[in-house]
Short mmCIF file of C-alpha atoms in Angstrom, two decimals:
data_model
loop_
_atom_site.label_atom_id
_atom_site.label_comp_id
_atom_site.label_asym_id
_atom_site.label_seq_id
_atom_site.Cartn_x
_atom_site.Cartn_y
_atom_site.Cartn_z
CA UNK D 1 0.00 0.00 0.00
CA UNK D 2 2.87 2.43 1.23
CA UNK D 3 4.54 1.52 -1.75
CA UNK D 4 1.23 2.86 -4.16
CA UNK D 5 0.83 5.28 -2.75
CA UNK D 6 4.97 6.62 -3.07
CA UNK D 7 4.47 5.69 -6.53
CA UNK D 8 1.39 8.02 -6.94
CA UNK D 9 3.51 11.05 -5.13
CA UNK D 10 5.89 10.53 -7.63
CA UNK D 11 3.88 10.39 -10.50
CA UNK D 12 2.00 13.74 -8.90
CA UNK D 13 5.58 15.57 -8.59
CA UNK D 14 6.40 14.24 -12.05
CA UNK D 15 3.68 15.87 -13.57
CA UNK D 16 3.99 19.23 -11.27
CA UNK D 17 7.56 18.89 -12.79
CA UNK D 18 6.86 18.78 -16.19
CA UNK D 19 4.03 21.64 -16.05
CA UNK D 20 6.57 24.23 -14.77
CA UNK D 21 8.91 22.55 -17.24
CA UNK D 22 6.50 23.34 -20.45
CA UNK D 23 5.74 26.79 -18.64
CA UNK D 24 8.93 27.92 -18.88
CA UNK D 25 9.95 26.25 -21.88
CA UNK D 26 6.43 27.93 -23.53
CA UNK D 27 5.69 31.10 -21.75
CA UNK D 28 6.47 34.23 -24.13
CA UNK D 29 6.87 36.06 -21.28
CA UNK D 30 6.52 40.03 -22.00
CA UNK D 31 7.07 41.81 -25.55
CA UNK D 32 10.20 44.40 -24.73
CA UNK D 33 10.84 47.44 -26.70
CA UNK D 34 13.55 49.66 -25.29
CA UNK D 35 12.60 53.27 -25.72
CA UNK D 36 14.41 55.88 -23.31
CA UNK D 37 12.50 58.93 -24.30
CA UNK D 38 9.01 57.15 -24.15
CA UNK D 39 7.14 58.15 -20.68
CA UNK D 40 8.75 61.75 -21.74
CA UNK D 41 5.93 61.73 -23.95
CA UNK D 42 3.33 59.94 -21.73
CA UNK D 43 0.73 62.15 -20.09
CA UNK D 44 -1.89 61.77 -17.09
CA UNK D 45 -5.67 61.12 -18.64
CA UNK D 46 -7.06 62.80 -15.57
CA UNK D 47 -10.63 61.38 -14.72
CA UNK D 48 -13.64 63.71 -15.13
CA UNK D 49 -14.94 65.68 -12.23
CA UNK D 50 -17.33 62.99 -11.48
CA UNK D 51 -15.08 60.04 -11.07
CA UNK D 52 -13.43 62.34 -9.20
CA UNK D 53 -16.62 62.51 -6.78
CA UNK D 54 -17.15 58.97 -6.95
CA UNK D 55 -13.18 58.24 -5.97
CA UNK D 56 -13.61 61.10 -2.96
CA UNK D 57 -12.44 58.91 -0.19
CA UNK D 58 -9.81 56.88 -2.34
CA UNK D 59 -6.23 57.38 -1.96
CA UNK D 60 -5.53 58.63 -5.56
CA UNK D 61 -3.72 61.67 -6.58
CA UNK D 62 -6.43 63.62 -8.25
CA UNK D 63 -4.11 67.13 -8.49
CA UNK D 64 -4.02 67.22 -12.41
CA UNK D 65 -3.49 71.02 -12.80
CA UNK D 66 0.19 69.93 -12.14
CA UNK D 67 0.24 67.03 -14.88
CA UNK D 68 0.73 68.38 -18.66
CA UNK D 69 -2.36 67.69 -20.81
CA UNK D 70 -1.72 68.73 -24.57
CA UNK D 71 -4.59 66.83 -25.58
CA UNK D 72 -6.79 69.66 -23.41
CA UNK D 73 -4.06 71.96 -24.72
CA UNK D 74 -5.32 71.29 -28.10
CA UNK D 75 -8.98 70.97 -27.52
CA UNK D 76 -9.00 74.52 -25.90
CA UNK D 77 -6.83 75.57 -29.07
CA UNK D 78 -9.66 74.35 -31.56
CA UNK D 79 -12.29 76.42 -29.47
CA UNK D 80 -10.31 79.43 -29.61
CA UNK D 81 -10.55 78.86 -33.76
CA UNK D 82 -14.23 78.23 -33.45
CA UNK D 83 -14.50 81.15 -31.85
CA UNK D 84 -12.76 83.40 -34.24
CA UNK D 85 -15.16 81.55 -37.21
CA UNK D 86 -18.14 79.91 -35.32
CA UNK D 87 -20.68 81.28 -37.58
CA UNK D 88 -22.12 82.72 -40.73
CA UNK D 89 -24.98 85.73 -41.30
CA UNK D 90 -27.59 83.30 -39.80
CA UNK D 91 -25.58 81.86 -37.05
CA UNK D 92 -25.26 78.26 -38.48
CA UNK D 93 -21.88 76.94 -37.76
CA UNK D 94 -19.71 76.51 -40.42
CA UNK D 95 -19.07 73.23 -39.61
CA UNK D 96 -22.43 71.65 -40.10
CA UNK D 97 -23.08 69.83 -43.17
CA UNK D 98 -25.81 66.60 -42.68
CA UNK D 99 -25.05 65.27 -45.85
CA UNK D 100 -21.27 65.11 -45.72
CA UNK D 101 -20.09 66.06 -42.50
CA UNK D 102 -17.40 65.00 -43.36
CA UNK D 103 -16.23 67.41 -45.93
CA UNK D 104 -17.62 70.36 -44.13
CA UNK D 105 -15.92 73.33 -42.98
CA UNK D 106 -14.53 73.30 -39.46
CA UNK D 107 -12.31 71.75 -37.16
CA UNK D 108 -12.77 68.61 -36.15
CA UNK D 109 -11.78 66.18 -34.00
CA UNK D 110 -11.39 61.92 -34.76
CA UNK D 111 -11.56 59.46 -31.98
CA UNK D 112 -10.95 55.67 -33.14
CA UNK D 113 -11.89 53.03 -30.71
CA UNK D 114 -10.28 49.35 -29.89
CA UNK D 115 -11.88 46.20 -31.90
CA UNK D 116 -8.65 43.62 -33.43
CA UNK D 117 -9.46 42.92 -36.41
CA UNK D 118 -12.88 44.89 -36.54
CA UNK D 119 -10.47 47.59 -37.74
CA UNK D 120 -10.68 46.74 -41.07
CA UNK D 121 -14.03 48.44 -41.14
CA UNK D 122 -12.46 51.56 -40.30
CA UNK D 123 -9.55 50.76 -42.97
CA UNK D 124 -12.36 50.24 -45.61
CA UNK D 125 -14.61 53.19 -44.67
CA UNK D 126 -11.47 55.79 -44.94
CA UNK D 127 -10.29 53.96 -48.17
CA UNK D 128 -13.34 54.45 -49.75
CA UNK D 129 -13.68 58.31 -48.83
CA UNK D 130 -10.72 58.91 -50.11
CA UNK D 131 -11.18 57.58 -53.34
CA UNK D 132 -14.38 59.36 -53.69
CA UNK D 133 -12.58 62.77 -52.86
CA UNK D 134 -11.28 65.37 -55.54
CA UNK D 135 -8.36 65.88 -53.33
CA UNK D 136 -7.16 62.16 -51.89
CA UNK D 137 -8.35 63.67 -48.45
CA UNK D 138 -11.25 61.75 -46.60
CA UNK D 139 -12.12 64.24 -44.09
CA UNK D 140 -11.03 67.77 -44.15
CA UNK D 141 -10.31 69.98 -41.40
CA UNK D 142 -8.98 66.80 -38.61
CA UNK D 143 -6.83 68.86 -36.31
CA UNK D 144 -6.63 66.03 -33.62
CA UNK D 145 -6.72 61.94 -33.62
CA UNK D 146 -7.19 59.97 -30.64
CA UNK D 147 -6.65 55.75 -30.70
CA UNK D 148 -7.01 53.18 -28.59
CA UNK D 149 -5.89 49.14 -29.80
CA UNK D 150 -6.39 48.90 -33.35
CA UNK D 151 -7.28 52.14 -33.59
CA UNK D 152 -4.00 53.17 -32.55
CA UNK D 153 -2.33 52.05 -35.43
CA UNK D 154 -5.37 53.70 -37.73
CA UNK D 155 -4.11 57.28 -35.87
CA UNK D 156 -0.23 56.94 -37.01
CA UNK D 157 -1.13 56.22 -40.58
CA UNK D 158 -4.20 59.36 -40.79
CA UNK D 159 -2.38 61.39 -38.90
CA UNK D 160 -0.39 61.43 -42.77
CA UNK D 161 -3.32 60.44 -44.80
CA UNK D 162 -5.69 63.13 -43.34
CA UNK D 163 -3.15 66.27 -43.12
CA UNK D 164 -3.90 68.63 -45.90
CA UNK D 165 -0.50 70.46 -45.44
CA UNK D 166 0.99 66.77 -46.41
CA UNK D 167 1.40 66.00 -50.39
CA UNK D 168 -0.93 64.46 -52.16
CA UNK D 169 1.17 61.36 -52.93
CA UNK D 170 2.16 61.00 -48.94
CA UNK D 171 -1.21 60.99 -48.00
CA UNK D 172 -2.44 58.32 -50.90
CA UNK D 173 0.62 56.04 -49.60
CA UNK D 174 -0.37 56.12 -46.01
CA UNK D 175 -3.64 55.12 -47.30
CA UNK D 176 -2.54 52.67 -49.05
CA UNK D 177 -0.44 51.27 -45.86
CA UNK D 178 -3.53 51.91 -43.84
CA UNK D 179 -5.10 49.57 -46.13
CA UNK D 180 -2.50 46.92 -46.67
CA UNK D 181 -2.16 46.64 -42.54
CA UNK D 182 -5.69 45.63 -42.65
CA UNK D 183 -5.33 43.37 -45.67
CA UNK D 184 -3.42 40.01 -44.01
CA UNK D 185 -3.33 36.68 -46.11
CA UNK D 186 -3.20 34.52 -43.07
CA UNK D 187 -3.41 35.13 -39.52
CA UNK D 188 -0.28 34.10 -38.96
CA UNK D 189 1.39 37.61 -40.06
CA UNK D 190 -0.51 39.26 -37.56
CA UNK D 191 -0.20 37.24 -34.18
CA UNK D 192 0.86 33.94 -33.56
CA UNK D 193 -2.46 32.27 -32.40
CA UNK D 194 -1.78 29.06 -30.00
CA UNK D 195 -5.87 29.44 -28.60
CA UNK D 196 -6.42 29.86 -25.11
CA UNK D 197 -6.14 26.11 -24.11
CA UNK D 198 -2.61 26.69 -24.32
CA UNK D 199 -3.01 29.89 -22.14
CA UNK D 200 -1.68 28.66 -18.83
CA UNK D 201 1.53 27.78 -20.44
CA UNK D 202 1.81 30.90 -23.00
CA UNK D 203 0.49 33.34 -20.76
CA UNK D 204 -1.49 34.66 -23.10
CA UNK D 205 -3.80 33.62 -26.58
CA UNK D 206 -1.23 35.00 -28.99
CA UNK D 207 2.34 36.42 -29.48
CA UNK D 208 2.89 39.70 -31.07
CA UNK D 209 5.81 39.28 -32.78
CA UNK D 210 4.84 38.98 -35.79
CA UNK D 211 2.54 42.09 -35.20
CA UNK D 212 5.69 44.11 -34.69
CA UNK D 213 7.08 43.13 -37.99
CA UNK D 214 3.73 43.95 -39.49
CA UNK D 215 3.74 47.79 -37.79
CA UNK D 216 7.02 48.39 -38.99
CA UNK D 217 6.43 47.31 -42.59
CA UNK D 218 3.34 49.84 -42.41
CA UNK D 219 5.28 52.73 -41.48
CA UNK D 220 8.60 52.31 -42.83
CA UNK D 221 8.27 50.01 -45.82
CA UNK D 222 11.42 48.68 -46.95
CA UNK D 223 13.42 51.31 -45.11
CA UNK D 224 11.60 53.93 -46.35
CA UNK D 225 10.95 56.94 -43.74
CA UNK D 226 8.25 58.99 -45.85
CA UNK D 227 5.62 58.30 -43.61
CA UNK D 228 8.15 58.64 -40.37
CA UNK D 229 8.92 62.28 -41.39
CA UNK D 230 4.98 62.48 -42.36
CA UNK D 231 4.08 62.03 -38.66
CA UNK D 232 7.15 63.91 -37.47
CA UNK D 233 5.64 67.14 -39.43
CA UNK D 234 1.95 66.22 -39.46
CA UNK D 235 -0.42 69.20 -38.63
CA UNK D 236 -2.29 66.70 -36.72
CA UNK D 237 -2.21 66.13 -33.48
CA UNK D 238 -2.36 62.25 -32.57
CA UNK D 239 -2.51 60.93 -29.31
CA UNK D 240 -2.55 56.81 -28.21
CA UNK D 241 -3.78 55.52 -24.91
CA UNK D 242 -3.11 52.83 -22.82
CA UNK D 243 -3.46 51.72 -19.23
CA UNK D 244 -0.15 51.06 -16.73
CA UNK D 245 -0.25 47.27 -15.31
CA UNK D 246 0.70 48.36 -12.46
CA UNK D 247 -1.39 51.12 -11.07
CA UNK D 248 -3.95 50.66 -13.35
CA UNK D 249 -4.19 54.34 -14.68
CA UNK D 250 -5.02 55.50 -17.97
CA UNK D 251 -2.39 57.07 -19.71
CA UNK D 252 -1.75 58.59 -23.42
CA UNK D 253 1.42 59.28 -25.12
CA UNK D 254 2.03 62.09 -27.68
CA UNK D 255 2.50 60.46 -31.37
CA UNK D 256 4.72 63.54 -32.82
CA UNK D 257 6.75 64.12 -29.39
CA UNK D 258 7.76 60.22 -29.93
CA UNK D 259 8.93 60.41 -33.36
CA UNK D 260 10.35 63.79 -33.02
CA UNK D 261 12.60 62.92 -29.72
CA UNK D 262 13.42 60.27 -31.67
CA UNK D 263 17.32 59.95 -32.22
CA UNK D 264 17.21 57.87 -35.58
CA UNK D 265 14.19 56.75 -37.85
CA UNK D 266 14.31 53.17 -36.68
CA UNK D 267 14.12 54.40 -32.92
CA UNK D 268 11.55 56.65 -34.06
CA UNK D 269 9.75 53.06 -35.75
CA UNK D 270 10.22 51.60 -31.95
CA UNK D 271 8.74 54.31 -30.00
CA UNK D 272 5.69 54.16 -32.24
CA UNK D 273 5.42 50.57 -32.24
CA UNK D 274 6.19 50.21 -28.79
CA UNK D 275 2.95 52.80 -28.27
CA UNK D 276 0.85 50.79 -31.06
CA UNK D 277 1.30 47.18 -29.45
CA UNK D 278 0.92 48.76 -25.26
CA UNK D 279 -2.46 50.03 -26.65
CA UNK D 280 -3.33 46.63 -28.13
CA UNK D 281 -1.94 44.40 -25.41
CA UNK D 282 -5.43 43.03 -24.10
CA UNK D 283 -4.76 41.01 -21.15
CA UNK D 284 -5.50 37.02 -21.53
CA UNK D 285 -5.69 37.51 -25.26
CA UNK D 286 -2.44 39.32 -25.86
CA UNK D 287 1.38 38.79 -24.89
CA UNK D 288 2.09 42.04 -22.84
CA UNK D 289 4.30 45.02 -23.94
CA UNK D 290 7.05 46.26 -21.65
CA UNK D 291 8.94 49.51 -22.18
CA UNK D 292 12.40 49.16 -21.24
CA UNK D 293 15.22 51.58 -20.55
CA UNK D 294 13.25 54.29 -19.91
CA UNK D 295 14.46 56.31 -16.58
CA UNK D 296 10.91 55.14 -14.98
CA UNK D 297 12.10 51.16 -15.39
CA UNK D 298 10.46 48.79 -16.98
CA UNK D 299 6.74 49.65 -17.40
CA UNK D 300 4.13 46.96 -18.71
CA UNK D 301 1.33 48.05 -20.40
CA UNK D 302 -2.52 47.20 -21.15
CA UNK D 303 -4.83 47.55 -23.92
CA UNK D 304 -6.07 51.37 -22.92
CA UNK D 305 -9.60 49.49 -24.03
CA UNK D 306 -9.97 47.53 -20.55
CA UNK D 307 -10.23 51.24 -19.27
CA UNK D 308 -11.98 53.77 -21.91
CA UNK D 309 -12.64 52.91 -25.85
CA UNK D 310 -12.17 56.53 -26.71
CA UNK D 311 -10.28 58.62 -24.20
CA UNK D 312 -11.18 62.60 -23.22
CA UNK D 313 -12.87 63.11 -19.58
CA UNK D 314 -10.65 65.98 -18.11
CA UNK D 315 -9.31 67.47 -21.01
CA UNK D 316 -13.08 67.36 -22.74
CA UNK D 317 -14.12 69.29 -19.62
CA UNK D 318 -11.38 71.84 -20.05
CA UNK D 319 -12.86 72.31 -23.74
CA UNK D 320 -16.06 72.58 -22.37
CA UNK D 321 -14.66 75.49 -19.83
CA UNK D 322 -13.27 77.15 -23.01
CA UNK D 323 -16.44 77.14 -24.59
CA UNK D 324 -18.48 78.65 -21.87
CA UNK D 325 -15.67 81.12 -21.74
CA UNK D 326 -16.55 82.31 -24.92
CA UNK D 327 -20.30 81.56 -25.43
CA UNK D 328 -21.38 82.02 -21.69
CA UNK D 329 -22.93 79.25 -19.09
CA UNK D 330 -26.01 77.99 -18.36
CA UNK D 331 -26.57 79.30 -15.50
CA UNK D 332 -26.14 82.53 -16.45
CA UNK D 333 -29.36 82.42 -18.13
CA UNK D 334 -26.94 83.05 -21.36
CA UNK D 335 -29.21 81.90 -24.96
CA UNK D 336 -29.22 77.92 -24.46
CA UNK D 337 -26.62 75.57 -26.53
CA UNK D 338 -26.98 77.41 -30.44
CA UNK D 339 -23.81 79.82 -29.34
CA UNK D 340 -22.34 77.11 -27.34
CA UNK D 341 -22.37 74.53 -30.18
CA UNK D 342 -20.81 77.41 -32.38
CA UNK D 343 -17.74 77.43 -30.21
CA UNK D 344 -17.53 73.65 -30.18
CA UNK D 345 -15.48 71.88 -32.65
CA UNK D 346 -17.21 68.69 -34.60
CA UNK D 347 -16.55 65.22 -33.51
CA UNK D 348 -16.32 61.98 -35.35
CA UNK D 349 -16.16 58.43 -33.26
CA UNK D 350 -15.23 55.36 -35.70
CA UNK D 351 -16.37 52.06 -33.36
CA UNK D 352 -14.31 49.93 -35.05
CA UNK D 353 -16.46 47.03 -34.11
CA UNK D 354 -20.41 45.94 -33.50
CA UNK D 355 -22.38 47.74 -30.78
CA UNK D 356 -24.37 44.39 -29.50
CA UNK D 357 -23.68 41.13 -29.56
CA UNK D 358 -24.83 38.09 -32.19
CA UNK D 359 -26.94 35.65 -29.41
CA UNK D 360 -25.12 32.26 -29.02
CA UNK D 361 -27.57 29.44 -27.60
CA UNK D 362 -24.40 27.14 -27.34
CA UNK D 363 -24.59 28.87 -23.53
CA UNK D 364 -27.71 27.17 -22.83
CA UNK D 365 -26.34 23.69 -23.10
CA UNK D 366 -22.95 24.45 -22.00
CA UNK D 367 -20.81 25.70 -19.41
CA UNK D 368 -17.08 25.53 -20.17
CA UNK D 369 -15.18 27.75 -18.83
CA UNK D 370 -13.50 29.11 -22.29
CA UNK D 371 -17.11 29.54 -23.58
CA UNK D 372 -17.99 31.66 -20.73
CA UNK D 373 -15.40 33.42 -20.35
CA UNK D 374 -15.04 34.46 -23.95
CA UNK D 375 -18.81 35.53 -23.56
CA UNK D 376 -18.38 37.67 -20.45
CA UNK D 377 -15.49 38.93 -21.80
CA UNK D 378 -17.44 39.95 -25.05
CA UNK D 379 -20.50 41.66 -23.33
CA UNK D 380 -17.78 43.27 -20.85
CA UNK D 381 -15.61 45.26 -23.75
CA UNK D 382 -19.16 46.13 -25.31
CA UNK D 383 -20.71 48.10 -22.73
CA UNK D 384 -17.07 49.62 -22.06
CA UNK D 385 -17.09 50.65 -25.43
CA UNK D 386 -20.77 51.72 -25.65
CA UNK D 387 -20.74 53.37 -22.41
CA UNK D 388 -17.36 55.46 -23.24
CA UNK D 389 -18.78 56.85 -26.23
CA UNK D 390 -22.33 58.20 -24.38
CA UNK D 391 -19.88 58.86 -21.81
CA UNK D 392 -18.81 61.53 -24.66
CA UNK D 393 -22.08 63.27 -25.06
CA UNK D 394 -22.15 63.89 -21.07
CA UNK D 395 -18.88 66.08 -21.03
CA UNK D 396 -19.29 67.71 -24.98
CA UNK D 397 -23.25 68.43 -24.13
CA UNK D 398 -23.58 71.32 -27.31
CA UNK D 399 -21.28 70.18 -30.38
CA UNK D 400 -21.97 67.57 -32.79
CA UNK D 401 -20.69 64.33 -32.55
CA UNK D 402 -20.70 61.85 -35.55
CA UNK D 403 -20.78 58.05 -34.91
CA UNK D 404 -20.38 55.30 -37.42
CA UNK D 405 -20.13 51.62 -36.55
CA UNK D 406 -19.35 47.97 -37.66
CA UNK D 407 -23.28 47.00 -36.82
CA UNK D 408 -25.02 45.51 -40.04
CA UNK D 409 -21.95 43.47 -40.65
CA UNK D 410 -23.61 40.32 -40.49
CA UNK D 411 -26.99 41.79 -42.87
CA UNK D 412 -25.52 43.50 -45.27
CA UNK D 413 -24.92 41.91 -48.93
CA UNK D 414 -21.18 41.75 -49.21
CA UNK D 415 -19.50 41.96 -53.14
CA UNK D 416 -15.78 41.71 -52.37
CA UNK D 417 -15.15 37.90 -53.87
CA UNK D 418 -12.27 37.28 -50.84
CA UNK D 419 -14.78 38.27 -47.90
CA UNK D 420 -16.12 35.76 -45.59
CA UNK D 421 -18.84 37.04 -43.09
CA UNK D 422 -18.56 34.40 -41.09
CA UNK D 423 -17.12 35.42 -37.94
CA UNK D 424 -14.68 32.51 -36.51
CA UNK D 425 -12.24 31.65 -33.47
CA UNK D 426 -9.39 33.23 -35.35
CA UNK D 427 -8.35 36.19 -34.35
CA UNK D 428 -7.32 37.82 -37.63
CA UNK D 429 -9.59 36.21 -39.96
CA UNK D 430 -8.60 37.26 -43.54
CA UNK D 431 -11.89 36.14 -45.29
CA UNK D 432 -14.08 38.48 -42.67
CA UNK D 433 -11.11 41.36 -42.25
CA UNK D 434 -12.18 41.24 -45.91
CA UNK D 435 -16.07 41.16 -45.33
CA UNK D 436 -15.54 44.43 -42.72
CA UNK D 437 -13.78 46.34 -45.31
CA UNK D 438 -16.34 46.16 -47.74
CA UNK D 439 -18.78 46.99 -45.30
CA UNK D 440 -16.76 50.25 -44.53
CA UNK D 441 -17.46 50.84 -48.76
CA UNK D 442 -20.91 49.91 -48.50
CA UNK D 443 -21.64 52.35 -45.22
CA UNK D 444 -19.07 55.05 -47.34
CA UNK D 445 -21.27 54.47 -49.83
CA UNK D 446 -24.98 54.39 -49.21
CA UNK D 447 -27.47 56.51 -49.41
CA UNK D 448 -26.65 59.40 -46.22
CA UNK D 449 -23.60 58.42 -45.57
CA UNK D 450 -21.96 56.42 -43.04
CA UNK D 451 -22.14 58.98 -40.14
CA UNK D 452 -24.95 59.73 -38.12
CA UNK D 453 -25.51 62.28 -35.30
CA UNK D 454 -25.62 61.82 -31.21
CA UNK D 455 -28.82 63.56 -29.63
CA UNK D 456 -28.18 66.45 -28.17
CA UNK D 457 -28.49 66.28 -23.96
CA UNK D 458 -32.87 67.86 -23.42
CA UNK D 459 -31.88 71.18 -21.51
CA UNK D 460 -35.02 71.15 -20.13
#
């Protein structure tokens, strides 16, 4: 009996053995990039006065005014131009145009949430503007981009392709990298896609090497810096967030302050990559990003998406300061929200991804743990991203916001002859990264337009 039951205790330890053997031999471990100047660039997304409220008896450092914000900076810039042209004979701002909003006069301001591969809807919907344009520009007037995930790597490539002060030919090759980036002929040169039964060993559902390679091809194709010295110059202002592993707080990083701190082209190529992949490092799904060398130490980073899909709160309620600076406050019994929404530059929100979710009666009959956990984790990044993007309309209560989304993608009738609409366990399917872009041409496309407009916030 004694003798069993050594032989089971050995077996046991055997197998403990070889589990922390495979771990080790497996685990990826954490994607480094080693960027010095990076967190010289990073800035505090301070929380809105209402978390604030909410986080009153939390130890949290909540002192912003001594924390740089350009991305307020900027926003209280674009009010000041408002200002100085809000409105014509009849007091209709310039900006508004219902038909193309797009291509109306005004400043305006593009926010481009998380969603993987979901961003080829975004890559088809700018592609296709574009090409309809007289001037290879699909909006006009973006003064600011903000990205999260895969929209990050949409920001560095229109921060070119949308910068009327940038040539003609620049802006139709970052288009056309915008577009290729979104184009893969196998998952495989994307992420390196084990699935999540091999999670416990890996760490994570996929490696990111290969999406390294990938943003480096975009931007600096066979050694090529034109689009490097693109974003170094753009008159755009692009800004990338991401969430700190460690404290959990939401940060953002400057896009042009990378690339122009940036000793050489391929360090500049590493700093913006290094942003790219922290913003798309989901947790679980993704291998992790750490910035080394830096005088801060070795930082890892999260997917800003398990925070905020599109990032603003303080610095949206330092606009909205601005604008009741120069168009008066509510409760001064000043005119209601016409001369405030003349002050107030436009806003455009790509959801690079569906608002609800398909249903999936396999959850009835089962209860694995992948299956469930894939499912909370589904409805989970949903409402973030849903929520975030209301949350928008709460702190920017007069100016128009635009909002298009990946929603119809599994109604309407696809033509491209590579798409596949059905939407798989891969992670970078090309047969429905296909389907998505076509749907971006089809919503580019259709009768009105593929924008449509927030309600305004009932002042009564």
């Amino acid at each position: 009996m004694l003798e069993k039951i050594l032989i089971g205790a050995a077996a046991i330890g055997l197998l403990v053995l070889l589990a922390w053997f495979l771990r080790k031999w497996l685990n990826w471990g954490a994607h480094e990039i080693a960027c010095p100047h990076f967190h010289d660039h990073v800035h505090n997304a301070a929380p809105s006065r209402f978390v604030r409220d909410i986080q009153r008896d939390a130890n949290v450092d909540h002192d912003d005014h001594q924390h740089a914000d350009p991305l307020g900076d900027e926003l209280e810039k674009l009010v000041e131009d408002c200002a100085l042209h809000r409105h014509d004979a009849d007091g209709i701002k310039l900006a508004r145009d219902e038909s193309k909003p797009e291509r109306a006069h005004g400043d305006k301001v593009l926010m481009l949430s998380g969603g993987g591969q979901w961003g080829a809807y975004g890559a088809g919907l700018f592609r296709t503007l574009h090409d309809a344009s007289d001037n290879d520009l699909a909006m006009e007037g973006v003064r600011i981009i903000t990205g999260i995930s895969t929209g990050s790597l949409q920001t560095l490539l229109l921060m070119v392709a949308l910068d009327e002060q940038a040539r003609p030919e620049t802006r139709r090759y970052a288009m056309d990298r915008l577009e290729w980036g979104y184009s893969p002929t196998a998952e495989s040169e994307i992420v390196q896609n084990t699935g999540l039964a091999m999670l416990p060993f890996r760490g994570a559902q996929a490696g990111t090497k290969p999406l390294r390679k990938r943003i480096r091809n975009a931007l600096m194709e066979n050694g090529d810096a034109t689009l490097i010295d693109a974003i170094r110059n753009s008159s755009i202002a692009g800004y990338i967030g991401f969430v700190e592993a460690n404290c959990g707080l939401f940060h953002y990083v400057d896009v042009r302050g990378l690339a122009r701190a940036a000793n050489s082209n391929d360090e500049a190529v590493d700093a913006l990559s290094a942003a790219t992949m922290a913003s798309s490092a989901m947790p679980v799904f993704h291998q992790q990003l750490r910035v080394t060398g830096s005088k801060k130490g070795a930082r890892s980073l999260y997917d800003g998406g398990v925070r905020r899909s599109v990032f603003f709160e303080r610095s949206m309620e330092r606009m909205h300061d601005s604008v009741c600076k120069h168009a008066g406050r509510p409760e001064d019994n000043h005119p209601a929200g016409k001369d405030r929404a003349a002050v107030t530059p436009a806003f455009f929100v790509v959801r690079n991804g569906p608002t609800v979710r398909t249903s999936d009666p396999d959850l009835d009959g089962k209860d694995g743990p992948i299956l469930n956990g894939k499912r909370g984790y589904d409805l989970l990044v949903n409402e973030s991203e849903v929520g975030a993007i209301a949350g928008l309309r709460l702190l920017n209560p007069y100016g128009d916001i635009h909002l298009t989304t990946a929603d119809q993608w599994d109604s309407f009738e696809c033509t491209c002859p590579d798409a596949d609409c059905a939407k798989e366990s891969e992670m970078f399917k090309p047969g429905f990264m296909a389907c998505l872009r076509d749907l971006g041409r089809h919503k580019a496309q259709r009768a009105g337009g593929p924008w449509w407009s927030l309600s305004p916030i009932d002042e009564r």
